[in-house]
PDB file of C-alpha atoms in Angstrom:
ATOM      1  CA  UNK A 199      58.165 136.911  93.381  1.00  0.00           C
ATOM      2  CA  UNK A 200      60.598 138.850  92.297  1.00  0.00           C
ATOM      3  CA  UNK A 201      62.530 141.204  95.146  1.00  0.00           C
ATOM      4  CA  UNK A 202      63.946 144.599  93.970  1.00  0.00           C
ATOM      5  CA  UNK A 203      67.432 145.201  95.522  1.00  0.00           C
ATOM      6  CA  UNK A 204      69.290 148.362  96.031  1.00  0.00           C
ATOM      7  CA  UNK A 205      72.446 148.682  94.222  1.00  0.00           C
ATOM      8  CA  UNK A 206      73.688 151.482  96.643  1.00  0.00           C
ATOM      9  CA  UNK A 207      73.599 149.271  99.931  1.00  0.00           C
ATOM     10  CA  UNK A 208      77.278 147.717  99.561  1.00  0.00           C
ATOM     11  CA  UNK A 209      77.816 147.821  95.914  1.00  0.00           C
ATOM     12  CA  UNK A 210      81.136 149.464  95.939  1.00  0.00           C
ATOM     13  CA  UNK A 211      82.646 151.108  92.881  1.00  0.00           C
ATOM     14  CA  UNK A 212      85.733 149.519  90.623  1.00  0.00           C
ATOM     15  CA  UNK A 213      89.040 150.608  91.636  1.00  0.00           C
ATOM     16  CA  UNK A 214      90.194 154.220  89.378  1.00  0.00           C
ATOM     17  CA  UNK A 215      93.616 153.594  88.449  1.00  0.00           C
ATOM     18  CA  UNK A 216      96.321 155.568  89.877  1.00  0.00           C
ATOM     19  CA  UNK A 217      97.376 159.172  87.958  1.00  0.00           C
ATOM     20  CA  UNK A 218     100.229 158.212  85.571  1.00  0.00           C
ATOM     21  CA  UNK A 219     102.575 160.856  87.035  1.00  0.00           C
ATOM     22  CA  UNK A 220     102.425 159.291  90.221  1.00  0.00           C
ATOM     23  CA  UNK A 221     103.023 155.686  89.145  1.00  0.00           C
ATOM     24  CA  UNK A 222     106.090 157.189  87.049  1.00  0.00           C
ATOM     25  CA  UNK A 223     107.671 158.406  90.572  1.00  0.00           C
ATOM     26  CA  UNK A 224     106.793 155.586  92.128  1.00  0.00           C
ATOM     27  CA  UNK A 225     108.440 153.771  89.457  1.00  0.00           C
ATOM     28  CA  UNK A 226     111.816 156.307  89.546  1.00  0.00           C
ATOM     29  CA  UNK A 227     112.053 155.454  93.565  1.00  0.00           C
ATOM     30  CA  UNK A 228     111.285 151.926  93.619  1.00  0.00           C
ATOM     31  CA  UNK A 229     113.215 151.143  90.640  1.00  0.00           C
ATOM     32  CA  UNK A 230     116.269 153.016  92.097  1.00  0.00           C
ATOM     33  CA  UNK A 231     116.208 151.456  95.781  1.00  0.00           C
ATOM     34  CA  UNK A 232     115.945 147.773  94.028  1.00  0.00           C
ATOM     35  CA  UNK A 233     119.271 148.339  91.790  1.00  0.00           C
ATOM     36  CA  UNK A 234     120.932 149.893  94.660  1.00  0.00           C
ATOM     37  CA  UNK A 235     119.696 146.955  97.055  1.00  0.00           C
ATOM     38  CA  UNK A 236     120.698 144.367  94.909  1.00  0.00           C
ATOM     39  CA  UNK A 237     124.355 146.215  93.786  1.00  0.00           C
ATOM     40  CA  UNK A 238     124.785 146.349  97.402  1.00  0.00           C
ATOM     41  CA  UNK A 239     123.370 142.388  97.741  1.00  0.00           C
ATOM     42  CA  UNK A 240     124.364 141.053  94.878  1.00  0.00           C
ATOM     43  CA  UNK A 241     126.556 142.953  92.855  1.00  0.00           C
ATOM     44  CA  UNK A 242     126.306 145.357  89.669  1.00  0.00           C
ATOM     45  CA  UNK A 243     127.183 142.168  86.868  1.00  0.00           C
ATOM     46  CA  UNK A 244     124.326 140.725  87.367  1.00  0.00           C
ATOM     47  CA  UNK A 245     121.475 141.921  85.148  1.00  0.00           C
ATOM     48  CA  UNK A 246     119.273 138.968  85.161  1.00  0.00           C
ATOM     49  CA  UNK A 247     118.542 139.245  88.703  1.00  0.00           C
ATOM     50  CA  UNK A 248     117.905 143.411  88.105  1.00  0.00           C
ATOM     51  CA  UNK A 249     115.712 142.314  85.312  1.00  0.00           C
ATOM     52  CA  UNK A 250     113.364 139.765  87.140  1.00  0.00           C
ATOM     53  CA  UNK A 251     113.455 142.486  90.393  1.00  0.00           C
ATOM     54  CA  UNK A 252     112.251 145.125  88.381  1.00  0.00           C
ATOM     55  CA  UNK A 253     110.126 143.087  86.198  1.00  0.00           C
ATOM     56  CA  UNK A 254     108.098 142.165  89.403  1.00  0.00           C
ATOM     57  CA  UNK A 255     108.487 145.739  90.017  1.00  0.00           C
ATOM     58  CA  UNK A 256     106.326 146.751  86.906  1.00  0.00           C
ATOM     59  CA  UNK A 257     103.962 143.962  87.531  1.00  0.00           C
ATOM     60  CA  UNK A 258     103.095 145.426  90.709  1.00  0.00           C
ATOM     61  CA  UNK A 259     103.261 149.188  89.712  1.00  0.00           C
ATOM     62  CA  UNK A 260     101.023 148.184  86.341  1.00  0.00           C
ATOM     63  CA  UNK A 261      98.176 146.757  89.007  1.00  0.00           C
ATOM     64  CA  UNK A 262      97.077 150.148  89.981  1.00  0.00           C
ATOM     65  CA  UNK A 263      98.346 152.062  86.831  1.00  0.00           C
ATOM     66  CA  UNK A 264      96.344 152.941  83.421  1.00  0.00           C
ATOM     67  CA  UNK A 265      97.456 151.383  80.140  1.00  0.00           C
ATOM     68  CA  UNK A 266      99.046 154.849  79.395  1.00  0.00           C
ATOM     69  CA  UNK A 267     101.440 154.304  82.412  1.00  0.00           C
ATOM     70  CA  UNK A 268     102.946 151.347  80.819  1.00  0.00           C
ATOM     71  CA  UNK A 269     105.563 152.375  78.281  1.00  0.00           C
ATOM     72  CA  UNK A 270     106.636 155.288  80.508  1.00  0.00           C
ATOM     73  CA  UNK A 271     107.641 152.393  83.310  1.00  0.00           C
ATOM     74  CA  UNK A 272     108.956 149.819  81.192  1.00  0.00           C
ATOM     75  CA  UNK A 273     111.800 152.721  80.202  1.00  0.00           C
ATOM     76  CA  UNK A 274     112.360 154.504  83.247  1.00  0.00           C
ATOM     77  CA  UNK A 275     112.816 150.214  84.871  1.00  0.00           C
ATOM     78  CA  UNK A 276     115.263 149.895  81.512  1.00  0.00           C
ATOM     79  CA  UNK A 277     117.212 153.365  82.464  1.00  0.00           C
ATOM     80  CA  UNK A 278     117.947 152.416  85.903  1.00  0.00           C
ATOM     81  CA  UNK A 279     118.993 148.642  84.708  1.00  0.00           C
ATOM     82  CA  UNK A 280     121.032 149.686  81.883  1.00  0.00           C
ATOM     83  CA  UNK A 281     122.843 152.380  83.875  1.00  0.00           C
ATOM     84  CA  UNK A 282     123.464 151.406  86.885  1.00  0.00           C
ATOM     85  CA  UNK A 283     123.339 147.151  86.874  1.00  0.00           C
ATOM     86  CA  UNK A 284     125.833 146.629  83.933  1.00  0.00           C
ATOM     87  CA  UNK A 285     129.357 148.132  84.640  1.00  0.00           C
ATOM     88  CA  UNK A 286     130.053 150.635  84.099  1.00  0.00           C
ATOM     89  CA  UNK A 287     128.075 152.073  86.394  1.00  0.00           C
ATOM     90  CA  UNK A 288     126.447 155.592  85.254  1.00  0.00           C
ATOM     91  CA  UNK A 289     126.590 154.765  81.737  1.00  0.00           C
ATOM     92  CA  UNK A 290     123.700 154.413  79.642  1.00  0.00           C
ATOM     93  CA  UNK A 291     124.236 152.538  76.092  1.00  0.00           C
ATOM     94  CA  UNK A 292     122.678 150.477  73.558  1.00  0.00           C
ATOM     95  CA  UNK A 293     123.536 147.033  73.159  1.00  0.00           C
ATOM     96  CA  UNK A 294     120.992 146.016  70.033  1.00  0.00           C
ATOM     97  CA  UNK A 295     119.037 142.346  70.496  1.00  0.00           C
ATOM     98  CA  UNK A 296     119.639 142.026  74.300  1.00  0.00           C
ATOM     99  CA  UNK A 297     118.111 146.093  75.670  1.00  0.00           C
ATOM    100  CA  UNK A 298     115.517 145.194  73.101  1.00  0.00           C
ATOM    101  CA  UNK A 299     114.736 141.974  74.713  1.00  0.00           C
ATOM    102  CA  UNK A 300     114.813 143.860  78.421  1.00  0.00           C
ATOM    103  CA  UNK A 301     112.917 146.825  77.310  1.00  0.00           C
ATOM    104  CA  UNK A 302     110.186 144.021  76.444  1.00  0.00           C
ATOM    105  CA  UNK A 303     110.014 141.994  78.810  1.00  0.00           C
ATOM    106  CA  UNK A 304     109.563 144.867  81.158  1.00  0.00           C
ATOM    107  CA  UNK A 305     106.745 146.732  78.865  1.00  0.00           C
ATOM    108  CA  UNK A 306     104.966 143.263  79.008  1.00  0.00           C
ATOM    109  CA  UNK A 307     105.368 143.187  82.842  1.00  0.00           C
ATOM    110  CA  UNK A 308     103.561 146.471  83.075  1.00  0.00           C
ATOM    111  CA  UNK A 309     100.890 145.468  80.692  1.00  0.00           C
ATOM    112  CA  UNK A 310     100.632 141.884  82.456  1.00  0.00           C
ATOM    113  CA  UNK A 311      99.848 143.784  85.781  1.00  0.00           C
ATOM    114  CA  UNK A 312      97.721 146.290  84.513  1.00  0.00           C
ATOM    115  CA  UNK A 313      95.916 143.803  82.112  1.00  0.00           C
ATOM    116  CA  UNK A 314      95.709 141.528  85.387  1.00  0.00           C
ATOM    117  CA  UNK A 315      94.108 144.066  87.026  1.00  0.00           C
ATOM    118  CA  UNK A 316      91.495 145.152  85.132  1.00  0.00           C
ATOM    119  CA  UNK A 317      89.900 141.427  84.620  1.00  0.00           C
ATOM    120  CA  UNK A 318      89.836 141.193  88.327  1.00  0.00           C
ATOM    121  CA  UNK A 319      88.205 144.268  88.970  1.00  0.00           C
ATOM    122  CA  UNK A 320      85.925 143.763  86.727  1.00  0.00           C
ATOM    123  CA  UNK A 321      84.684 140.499  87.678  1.00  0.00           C
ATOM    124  CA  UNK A 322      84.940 141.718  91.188  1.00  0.00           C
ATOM    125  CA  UNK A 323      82.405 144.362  89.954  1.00  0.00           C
ATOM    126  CA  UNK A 324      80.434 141.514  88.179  1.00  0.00           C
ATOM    127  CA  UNK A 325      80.132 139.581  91.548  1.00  0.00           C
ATOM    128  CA  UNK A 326      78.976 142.355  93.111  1.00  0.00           C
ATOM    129  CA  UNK A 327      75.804 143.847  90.944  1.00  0.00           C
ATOM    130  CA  UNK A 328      74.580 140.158  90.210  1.00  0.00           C
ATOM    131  CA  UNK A 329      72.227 139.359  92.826  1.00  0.00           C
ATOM    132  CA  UNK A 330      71.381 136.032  94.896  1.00  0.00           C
ATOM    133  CA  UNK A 331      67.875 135.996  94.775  1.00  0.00           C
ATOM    134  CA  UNK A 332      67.000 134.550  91.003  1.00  0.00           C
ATOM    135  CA  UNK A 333      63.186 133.332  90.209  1.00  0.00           C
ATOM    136  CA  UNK A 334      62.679 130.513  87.424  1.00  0.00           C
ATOM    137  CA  UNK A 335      59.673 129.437  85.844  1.00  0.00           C
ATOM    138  CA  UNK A 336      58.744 126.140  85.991  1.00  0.00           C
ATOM    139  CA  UNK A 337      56.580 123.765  83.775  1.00  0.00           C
ATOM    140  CA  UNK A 338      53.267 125.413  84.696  1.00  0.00           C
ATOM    141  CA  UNK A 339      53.652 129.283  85.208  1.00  0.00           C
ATOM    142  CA  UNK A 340      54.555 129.382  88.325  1.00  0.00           C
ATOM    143  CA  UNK A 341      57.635 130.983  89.682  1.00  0.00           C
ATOM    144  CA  UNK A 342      59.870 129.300  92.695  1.00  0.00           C
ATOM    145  CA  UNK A 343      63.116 130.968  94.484  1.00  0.00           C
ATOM    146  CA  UNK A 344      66.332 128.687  93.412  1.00  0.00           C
ATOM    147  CA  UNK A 345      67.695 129.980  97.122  1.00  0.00           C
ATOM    148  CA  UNK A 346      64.736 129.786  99.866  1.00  0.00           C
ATOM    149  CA  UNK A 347      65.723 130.896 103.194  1.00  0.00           C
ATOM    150  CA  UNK A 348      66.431 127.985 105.555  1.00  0.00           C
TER     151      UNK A 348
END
């Protein structure tokens, strides 16, 4: 027998992603307090650290961002590395092969997160609309519950 199940009792919807403008101050502020924490902590010559702190950063801002958000994060994360980790301080430039390298590894952070995101909502959502109750047929027509109550 086949049992018909409501989809609106506890089926909850996938996250919406967070408005791009909002990720992109969250970024500014976040990205800011890290460099200064870790100029404070560490010291401003030592951009590898900066770049794995605010690489996590964009991981965790591109979980709740949309794909749009990325590119926008990646270079305001870039900004506050290249200004304000590599003396001298305040002082943006362009150093070929090696902001090129940081500007991607942080737009890949971003898209890791956000990509990371999306597959687990979605087979969150999956989870949650398939339902526990199948019926199989067997050899002779009849149909028997793979999960009988106990």
């Amino acid at each position: 027998m086949i049992e018909w199940v409501s989809l609106s009792n506890g089926a909850r919807p996938v996250p919406q992603p967070v408005a791009t403008p909002k990720i992109w101050a969250a970024t500014f502020g976040g990205a800011l307090l890290l460099v200064a924490v870790l100029n404070t902590l560490v010291g401003p010559g030592r951009p590898g650290i900066a770049l794995i702190a605010l690489s996590l950063l964009s991981i965790l801002l591109g979980r709740c961002a949309h794909f749009a958000a990325a590119p926008g994060t990646a270079m305001l994360c870039w900004l506050f590395l290249n200004g304000f980790s590599i003396p001298p301080a305040g002082t943006i430039s362009w150093a070929g092969h090696r902001d090129a390298l940081w500007l991607t590894c942080l737009l890949a952070a971003a898209l890791m997160g956000t990509v990371t995101a999306r597959l687990v909502n979605a087979r969150a959502a999956y989870r949650r609309v398939s339902t526990k109750s199948h019926c199989t047929k067997t050899e002779l027509g009849e149909s028997t519950d793979r999960f009988r109550p106990s």
